[in-house]
Tab-separated table of C-alpha atoms in Angstrom:
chain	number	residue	atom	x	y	z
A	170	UNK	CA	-2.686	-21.503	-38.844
A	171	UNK	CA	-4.675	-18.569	-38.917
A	172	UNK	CA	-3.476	-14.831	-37.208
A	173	UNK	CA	-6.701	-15.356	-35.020
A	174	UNK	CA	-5.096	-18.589	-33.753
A	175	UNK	CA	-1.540	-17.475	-33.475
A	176	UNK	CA	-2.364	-14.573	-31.632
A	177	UNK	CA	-3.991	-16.993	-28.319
A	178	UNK	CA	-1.751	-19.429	-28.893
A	179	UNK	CA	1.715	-17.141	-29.006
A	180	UNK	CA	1.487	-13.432	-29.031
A	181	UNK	CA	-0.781	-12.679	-26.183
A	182	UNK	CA	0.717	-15.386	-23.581
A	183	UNK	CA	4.444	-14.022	-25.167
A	184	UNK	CA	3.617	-10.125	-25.039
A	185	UNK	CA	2.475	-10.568	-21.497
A	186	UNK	CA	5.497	-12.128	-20.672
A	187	UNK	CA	8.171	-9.904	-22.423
A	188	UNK	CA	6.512	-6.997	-21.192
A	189	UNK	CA	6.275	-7.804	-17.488
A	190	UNK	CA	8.930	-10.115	-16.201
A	191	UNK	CA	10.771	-6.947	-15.155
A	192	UNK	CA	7.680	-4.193	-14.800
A	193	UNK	CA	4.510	-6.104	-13.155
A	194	UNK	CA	3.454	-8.990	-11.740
A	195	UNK	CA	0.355	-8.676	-12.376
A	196	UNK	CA	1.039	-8.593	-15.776
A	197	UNK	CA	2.992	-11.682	-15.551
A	198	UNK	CA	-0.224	-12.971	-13.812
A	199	UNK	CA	-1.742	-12.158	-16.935
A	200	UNK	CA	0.281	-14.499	-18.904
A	201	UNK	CA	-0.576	-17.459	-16.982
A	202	UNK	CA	-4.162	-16.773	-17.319
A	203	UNK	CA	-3.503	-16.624	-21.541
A	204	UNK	CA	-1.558	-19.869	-21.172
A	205	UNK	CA	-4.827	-21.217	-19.696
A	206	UNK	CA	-6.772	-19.959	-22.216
A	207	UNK	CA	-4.331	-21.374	-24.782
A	208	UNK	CA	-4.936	-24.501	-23.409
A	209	UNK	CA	-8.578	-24.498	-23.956
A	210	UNK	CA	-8.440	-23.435	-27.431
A	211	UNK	CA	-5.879	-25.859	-28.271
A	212	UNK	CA	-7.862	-29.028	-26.963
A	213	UNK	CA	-11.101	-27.862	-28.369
A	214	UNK	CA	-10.489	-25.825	-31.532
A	215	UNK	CA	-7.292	-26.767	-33.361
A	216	UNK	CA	-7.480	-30.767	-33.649
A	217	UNK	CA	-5.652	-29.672	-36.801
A	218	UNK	CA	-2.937	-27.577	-36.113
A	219	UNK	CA	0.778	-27.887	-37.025
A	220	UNK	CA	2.599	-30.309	-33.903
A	221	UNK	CA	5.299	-31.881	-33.654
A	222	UNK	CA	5.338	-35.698	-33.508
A	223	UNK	CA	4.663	-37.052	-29.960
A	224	UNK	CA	8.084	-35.921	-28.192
A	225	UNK	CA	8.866	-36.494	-24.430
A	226	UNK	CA	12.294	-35.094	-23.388
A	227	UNK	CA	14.120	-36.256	-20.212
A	228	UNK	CA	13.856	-32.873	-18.325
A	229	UNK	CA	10.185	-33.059	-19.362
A	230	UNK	CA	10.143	-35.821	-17.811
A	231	UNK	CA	11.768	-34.695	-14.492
A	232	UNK	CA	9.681	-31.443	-14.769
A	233	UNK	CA	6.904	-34.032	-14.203
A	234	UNK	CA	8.476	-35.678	-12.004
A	235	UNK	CA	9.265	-32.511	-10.022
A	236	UNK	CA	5.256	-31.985	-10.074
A	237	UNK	CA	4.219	-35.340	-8.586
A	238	UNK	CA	6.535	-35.047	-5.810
A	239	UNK	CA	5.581	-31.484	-4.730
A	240	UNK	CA	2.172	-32.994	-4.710
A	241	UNK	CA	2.930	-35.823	-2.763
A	242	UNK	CA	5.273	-33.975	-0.181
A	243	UNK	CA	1.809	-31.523	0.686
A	244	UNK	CA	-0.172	-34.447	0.746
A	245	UNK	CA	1.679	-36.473	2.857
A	246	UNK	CA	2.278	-33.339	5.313
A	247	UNK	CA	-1.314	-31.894	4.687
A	248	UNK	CA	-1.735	-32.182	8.572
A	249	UNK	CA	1.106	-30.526	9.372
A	250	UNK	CA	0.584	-26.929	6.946
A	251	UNK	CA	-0.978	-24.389	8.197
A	252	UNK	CA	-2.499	-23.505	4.864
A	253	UNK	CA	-1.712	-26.811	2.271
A	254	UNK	CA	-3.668	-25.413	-0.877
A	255	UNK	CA	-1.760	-22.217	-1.035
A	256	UNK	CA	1.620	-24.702	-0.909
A	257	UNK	CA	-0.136	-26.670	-4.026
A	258	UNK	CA	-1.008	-23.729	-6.196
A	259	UNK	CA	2.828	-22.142	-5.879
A	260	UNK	CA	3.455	-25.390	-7.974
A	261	UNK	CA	1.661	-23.669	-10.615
A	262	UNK	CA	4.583	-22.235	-12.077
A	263	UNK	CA	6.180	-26.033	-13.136
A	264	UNK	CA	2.766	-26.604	-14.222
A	265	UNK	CA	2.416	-23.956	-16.999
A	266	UNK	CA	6.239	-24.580	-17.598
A	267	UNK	CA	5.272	-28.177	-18.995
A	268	UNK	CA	1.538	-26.760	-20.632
A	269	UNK	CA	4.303	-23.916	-22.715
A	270	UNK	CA	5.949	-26.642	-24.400
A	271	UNK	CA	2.773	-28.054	-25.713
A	272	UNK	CA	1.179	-24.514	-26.202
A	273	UNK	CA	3.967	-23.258	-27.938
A	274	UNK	CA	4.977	-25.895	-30.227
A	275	UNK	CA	1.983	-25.907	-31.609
A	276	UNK	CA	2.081	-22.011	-32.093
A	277	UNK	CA	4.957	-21.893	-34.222
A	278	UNK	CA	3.473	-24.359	-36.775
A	279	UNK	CA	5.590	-25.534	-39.786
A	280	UNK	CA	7.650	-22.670	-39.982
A	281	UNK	CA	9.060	-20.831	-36.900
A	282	UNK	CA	10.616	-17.947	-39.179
A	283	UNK	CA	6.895	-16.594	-39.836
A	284	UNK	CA	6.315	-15.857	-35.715
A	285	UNK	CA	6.788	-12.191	-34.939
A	286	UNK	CA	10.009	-13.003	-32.672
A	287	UNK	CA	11.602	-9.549	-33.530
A	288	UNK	CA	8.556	-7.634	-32.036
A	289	UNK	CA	8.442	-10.109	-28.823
A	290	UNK	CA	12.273	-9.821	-28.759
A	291	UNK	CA	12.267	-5.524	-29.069
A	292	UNK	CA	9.312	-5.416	-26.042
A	293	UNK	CA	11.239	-7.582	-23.558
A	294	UNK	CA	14.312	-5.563	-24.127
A	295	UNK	CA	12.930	-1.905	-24.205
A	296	UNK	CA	10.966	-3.351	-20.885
A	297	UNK	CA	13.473	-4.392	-19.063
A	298	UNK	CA	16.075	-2.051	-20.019
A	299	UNK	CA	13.501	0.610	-18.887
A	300	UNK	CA	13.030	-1.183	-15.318
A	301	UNK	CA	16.802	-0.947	-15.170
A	302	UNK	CA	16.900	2.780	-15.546
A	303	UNK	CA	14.485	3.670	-13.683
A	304	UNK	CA	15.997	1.508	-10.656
A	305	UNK	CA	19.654	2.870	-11.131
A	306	UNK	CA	18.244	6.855	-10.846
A	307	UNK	CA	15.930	5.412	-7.993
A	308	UNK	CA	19.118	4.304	-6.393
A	309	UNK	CA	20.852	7.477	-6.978
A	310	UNK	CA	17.880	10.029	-6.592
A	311	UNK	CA	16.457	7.863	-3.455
A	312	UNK	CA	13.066	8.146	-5.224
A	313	UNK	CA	11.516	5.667	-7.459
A	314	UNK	CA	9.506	7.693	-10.131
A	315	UNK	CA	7.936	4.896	-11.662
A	316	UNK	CA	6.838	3.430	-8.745
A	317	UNK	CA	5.956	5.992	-6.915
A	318	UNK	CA	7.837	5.553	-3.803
A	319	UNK	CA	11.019	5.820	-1.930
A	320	UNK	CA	13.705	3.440	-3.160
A	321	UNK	CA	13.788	-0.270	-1.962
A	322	UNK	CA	17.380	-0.284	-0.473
A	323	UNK	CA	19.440	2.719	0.169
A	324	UNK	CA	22.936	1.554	-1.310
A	325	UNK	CA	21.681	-1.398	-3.920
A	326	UNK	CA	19.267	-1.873	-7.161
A	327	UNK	CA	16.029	-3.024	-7.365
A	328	UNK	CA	15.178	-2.481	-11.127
A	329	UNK	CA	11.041	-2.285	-10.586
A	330	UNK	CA	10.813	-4.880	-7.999
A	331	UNK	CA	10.717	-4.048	-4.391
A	332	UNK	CA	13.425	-7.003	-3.480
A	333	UNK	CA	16.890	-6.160	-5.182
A	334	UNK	CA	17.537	-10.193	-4.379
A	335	UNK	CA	14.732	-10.479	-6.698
A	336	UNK	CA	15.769	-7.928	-9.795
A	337	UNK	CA	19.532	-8.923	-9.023
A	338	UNK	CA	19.124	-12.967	-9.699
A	339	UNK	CA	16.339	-11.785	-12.580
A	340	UNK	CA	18.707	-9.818	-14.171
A	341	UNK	CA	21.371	-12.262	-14.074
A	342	UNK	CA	18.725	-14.453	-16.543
A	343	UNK	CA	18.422	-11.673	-18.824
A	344	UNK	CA	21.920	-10.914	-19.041
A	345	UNK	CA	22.837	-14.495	-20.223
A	346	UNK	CA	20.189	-14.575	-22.738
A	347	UNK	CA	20.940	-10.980	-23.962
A	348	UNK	CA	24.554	-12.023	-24.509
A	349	UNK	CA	24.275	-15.344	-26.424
A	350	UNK	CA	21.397	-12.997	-28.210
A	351	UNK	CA	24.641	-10.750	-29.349
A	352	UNK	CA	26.341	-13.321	-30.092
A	353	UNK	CA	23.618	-14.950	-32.518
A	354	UNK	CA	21.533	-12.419	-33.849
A	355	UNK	CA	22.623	-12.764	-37.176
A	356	UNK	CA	21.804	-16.352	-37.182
A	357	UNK	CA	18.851	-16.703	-34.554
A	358	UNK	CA	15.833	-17.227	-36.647
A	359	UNK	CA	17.556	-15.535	-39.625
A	360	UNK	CA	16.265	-12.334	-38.206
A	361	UNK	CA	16.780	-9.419	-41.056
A	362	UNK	CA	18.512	-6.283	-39.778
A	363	UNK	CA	17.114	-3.307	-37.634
A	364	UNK	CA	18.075	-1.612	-34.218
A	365	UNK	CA	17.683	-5.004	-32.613
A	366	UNK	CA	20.354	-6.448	-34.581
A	367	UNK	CA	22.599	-3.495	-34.438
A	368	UNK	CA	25.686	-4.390	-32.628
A	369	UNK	CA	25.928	-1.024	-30.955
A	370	UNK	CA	22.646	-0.464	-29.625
A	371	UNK	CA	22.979	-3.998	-28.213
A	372	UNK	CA	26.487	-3.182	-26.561
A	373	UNK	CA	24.795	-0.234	-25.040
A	374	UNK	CA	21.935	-1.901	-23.679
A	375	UNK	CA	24.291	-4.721	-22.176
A	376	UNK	CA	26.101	-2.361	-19.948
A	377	UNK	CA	23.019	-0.973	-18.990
A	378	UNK	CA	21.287	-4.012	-17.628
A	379	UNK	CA	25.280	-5.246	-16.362
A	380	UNK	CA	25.183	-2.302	-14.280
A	381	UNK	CA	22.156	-2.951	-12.799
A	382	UNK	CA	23.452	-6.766	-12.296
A	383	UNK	CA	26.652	-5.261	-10.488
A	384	UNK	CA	24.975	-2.279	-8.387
A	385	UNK	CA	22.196	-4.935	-6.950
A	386	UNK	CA	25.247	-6.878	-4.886
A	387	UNK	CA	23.393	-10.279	-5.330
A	388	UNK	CA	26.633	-11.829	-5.394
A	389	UNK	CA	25.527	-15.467	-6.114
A	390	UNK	CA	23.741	-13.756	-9.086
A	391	UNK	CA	27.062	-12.090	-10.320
A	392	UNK	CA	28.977	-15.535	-9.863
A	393	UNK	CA	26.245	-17.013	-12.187
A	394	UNK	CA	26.970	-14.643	-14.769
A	395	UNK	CA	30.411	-14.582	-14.408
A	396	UNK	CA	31.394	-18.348	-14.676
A	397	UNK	CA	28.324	-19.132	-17.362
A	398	UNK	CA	30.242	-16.686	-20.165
A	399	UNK	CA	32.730	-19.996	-21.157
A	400	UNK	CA	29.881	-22.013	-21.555
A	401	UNK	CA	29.188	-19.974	-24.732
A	402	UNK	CA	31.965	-21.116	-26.624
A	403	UNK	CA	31.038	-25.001	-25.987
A	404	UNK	CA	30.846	-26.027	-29.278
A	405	UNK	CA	32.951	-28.057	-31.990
A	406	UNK	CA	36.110	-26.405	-32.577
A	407	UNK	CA	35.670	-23.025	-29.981
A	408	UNK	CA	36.487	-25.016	-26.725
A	409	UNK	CA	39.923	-23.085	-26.686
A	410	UNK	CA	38.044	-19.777	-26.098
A	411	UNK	CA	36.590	-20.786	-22.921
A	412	UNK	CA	40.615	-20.478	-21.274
A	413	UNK	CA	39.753	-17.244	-23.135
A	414	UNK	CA	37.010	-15.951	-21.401
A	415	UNK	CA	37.608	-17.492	-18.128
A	416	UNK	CA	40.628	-15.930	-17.325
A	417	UNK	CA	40.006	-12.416	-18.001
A	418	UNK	CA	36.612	-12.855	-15.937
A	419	UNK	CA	38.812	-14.119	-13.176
A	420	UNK	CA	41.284	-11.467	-13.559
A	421	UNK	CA	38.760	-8.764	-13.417
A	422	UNK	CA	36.760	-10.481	-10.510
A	423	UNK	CA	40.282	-10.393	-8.502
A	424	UNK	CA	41.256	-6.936	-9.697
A	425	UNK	CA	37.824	-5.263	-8.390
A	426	UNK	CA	38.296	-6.961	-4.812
A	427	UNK	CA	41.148	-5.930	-4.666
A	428	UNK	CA	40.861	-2.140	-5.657
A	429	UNK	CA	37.385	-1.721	-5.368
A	430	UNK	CA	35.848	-1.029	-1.678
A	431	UNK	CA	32.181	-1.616	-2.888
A	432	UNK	CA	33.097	-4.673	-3.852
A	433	UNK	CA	35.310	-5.639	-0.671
A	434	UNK	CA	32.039	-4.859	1.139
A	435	UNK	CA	30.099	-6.834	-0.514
A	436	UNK	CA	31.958	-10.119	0.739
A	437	UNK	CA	33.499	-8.865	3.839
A	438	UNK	CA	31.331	-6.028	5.427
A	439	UNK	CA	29.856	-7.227	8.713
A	440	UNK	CA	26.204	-6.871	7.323
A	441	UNK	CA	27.533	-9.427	4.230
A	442	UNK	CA	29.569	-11.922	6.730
A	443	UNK	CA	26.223	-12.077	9.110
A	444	UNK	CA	24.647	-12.878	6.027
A	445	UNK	CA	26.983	-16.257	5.146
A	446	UNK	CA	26.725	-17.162	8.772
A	447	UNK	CA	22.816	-17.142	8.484
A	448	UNK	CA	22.580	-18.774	5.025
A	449	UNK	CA	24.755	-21.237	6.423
A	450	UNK	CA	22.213	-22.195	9.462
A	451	UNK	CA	19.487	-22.496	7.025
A	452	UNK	CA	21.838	-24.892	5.086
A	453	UNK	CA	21.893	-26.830	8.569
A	454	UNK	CA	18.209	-26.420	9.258
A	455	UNK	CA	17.113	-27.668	5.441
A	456	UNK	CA	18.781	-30.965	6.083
A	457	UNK	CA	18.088	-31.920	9.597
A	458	UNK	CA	14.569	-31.469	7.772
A	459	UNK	CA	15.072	-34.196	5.312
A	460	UNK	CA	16.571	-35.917	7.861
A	461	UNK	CA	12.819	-35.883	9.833
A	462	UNK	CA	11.249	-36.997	6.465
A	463	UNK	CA	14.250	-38.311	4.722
A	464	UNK	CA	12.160	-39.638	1.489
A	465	UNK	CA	9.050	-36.894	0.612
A	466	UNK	CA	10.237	-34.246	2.729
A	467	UNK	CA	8.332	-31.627	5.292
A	468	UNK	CA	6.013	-30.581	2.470
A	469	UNK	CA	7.088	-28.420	-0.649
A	470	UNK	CA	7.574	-24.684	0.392
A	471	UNK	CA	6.641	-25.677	4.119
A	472	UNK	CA	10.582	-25.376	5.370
A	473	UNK	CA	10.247	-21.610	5.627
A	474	UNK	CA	7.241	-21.209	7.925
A	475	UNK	CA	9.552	-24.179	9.926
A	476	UNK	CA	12.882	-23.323	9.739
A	477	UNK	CA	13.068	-21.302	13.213
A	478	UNK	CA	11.176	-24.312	14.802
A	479	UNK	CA	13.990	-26.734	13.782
A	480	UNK	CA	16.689	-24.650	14.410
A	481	UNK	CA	15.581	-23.972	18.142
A	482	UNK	CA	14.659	-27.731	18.354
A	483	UNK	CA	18.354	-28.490	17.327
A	484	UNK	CA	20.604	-25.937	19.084
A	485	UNK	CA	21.547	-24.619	15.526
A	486	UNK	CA	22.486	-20.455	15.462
A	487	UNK	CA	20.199	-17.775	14.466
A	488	UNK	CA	17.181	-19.306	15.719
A	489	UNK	CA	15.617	-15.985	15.275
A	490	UNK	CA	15.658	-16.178	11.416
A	491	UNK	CA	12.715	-17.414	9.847
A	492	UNK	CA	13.240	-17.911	5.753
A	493	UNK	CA	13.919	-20.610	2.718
A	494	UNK	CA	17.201	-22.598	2.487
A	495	UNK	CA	18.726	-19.769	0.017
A	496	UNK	CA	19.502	-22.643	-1.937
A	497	UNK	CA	17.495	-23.907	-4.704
A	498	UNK	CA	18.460	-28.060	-3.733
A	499	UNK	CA	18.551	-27.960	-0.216
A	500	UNK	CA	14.815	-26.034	-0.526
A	501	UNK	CA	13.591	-29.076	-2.562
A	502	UNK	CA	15.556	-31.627	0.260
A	503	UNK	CA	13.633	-30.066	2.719
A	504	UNK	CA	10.398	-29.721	1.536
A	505	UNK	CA	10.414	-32.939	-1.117
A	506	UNK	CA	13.106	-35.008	0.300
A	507	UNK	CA	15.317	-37.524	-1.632
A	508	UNK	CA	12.718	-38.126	-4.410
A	509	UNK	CA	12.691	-33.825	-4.676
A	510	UNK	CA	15.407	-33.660	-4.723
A	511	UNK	CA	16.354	-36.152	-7.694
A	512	UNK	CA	14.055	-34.940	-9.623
A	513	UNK	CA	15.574	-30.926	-9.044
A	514	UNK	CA	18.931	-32.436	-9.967
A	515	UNK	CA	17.885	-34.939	-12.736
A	516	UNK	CA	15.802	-31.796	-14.362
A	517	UNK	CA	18.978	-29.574	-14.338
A	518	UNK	CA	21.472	-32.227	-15.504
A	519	UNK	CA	19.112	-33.297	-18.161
A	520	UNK	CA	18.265	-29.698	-19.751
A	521	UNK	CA	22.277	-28.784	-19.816
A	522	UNK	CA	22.892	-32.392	-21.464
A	523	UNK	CA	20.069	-31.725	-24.011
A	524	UNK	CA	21.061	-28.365	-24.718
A	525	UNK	CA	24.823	-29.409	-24.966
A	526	UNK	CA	23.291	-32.038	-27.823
A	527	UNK	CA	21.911	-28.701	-29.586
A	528	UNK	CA	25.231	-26.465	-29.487
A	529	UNK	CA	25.079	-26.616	-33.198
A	530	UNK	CA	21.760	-24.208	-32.935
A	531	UNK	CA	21.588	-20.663	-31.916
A	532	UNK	CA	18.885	-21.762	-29.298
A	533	UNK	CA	21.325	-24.558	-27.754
A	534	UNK	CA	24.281	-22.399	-27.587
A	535	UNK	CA	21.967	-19.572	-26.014
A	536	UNK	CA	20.326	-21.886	-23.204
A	537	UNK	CA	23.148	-24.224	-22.294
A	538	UNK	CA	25.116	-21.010	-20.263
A	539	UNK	CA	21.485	-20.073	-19.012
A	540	UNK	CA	21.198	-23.447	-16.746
A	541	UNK	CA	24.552	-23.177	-16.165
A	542	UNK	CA	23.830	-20.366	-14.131
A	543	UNK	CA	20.763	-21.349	-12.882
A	544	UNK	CA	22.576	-23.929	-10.898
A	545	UNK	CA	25.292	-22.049	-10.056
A	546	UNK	CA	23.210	-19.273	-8.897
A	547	UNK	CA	20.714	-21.434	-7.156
A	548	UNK	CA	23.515	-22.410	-4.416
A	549	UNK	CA	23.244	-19.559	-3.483
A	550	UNK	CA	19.219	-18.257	-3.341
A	551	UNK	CA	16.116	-20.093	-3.687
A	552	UNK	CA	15.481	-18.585	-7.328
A	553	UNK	CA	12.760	-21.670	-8.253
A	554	UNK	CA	10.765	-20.614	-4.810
A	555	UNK	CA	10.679	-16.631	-6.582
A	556	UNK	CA	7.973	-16.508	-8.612
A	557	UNK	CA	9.199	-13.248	-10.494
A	558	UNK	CA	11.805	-15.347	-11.780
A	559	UNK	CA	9.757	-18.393	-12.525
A	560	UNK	CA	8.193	-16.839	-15.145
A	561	UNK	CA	11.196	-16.354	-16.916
A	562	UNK	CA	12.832	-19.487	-15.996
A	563	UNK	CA	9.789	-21.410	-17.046
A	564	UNK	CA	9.217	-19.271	-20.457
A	565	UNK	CA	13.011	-20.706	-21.578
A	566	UNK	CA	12.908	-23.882	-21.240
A	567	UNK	CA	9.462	-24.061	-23.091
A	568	UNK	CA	10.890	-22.568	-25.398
A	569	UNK	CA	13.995	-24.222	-26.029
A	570	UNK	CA	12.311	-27.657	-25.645
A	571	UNK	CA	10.109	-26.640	-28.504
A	572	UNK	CA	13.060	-25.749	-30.754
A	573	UNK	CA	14.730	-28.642	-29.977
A	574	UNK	CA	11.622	-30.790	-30.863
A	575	UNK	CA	12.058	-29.299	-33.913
A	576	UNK	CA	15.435	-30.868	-34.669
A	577	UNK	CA	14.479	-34.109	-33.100
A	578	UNK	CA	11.884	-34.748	-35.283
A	579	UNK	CA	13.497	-33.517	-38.421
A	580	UNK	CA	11.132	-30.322	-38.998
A	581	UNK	CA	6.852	-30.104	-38.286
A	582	UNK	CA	4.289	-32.292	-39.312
A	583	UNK	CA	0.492	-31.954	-39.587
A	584	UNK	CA	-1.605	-34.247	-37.528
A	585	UNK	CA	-4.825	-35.972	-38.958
A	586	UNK	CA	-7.584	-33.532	-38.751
């Protein structure tokens, strides 16, 4: 495979990502369009290229399966949305989550140690770890330098994003992948030494991005962290350490509420008990929607422009409060009903299961604590309805499905010109 090639079909759609998840949009924008792109070339130029042997995973499967019934939910309901295209295209991010796999399996050809990783690797660290500074002095300073504009919340962090429920379940992501990246970067790849292999750069860059985690009090983010740490020591002969782990994170989770007034408000200020009170009545609103449209739901993403409607209809609190189900499940019961909703579940259960398979690999030991968290997290925020954190989501299990291809199909092989 030629540089020319490479370059559309990994280090464009990869730079773009690494270098906005945390900065831009717009950039991240950017990346779907070279994804499309990618496409193209790949069905019209490379017959050639380097794949790997027809390979349909489970959670592919369920990704698809997660399409069809987004599709059908808005098609069913297309009567009933106010505007029903703009509720198709925010499926676009499972889309070019399934189009990655293909893309980028057939980027890394027959040997996955000659892709630039450490350069892709450096940019979405310096990137982020940049968007984290400059969103701890904005909190501090009250201005945002980089954005130029006040700062998004007055007592939490927002990295670059103007939602610090956005940057705080983000961050969780990259927190979980920058750990098991600690943990493996002398094996990941077999990735020769420099700064992004030094153990003490690393360190410093972890508390950076953990205090950003902590100071954006998105506590369903910081329970995601927490309680996915154990999950990387699931492997033959290490399931002693995660007793290890656990405990101290519990001890340290108990010791800060008790001593710590921040973090005492953050679970029992008035502002944050209002806030479980409401989340709660969305909980209630999100299923007497499914109940309405028990098997294909209200129509995917359409709960949130309802939610006020159906909790007036049914006498349920805070009838005021228009938003998502803050829950990543009941969103998809809602708006995809029972069918959605199995999918949702199926695609979780079947990603941890597959990367559990792959704990012997860097890459499975990495990603298994990453969904971990994702569903731990998503009880508590509708982090598949944020498309900031889609991209990211999206971008890792591509990526992992690709390595684990790999392994499945004992190595690459050329198809038939």
């Amino acid at each position: 495979m030629t540089t020319h090639q490479k370059f559309i079909l990994f280090y464009a759609p990869t730079a773009f990502l690494a270098l906005g998840t945390f900065t831009s949009i717009s950039i991240c924008s950017v990346h779907h369009i070279a994804l499309f792109v990618a496409a193209i070339a790949l069905a019209y130029c490379w017959k050639d290229s380097l794949t790997p042997a027809p390979f349909f995973s489970l959670s592919t499967l369920t990704l698809v399966g997660i399409l069809l019934t987004g599709i059908l939910s808005v098609g069913l309901n297309w009567g009933e949305i106010l505007h029903p295209w703009r509720h198709l295209f925010a499926l676009k991010y499972f889309f070019f989550g399934l189009l990655s796999v293909f893309i980028y399996a057939a980027a890394v050809g027959h040997e996955i140690s000659k892709i630039k990783w450490k350069g892709m690797i450096a940019l979405f660290i310096i990137a982020t770890t940049i968007a984290t500074l400059s969103g701890l002095l904005a909190l501090y300073s009250g201005h945002h330098f980089l954005r130029m504009k006040a700062a998004c919340h007055p007592s939490r962090a927002c990295g670059m994003y103007g939602m610090y429920m956005t940057y705080g379940y983000g961050i969780q992501f990259f927190m979980i992948l920058l750990t098991g990246f600690i943990l493996e970067r002398k094996k990941f790849l077999s990735l020769k030494e420099s700064w992004i292999t030094n153990g003490y750069i690393l360190t410093g860059v972890w508390l950076i991005n953990l205090a950003g985690l902590l100071l954006s009090g998105a506590r369903g983010a910081i329970f995601g962290f927490c309680f996915s740490l154990p999950f990387f020591f699931i492997r033959r002969g290490e399931r002693r350490y995660i007793v290890m782990v656990l405990l101290p994170v519990l001890l340290l989770m108990a010791a800060a509420f008790t001593f710590s007034p921040k973090v005492k408000e953050m679970f029992l200020s008035f502002e944050r008990l209002k806030s479980n009170s409401i989340r709660i009545s969305q909980a209630v609103a999100a299923i007497e929607a499914f109940k309405s449209s028990p098997l294909l739901g209200i129509g995917y993403k359409n709960f949130e422009p309802n939610s006020a409607k159906i909790k007036i209809e049914k006498g349920i609190e805070f009838p005021e409060f228009a938003g998502h189900a803050h829950n990543n499940f009941l969103e998809h019961l809602a708006g995809t009903g029972a069918l959605g909703f199995l999918m949702l579940f199926l695609f979780h259960l079947f990603w941890a299961i597959e990367c559990y398979r792959a704990r012997n690999s860097s890459v499975g030991r990495m990603v298994f604590p990453f969904v971990v968290a994702l569903a731990i997290s998503g009880l508590f925020q509708y982090t598949m309805g944020d498309g900031e954190n889609m991209f990211l989501i999206m971008a890792v299990y591509a990526w992992s499905q690709v390595f684990m291809m790999v392994n499945a199909n004992g190595g690459w092989k050329k198809n038939a010109a």
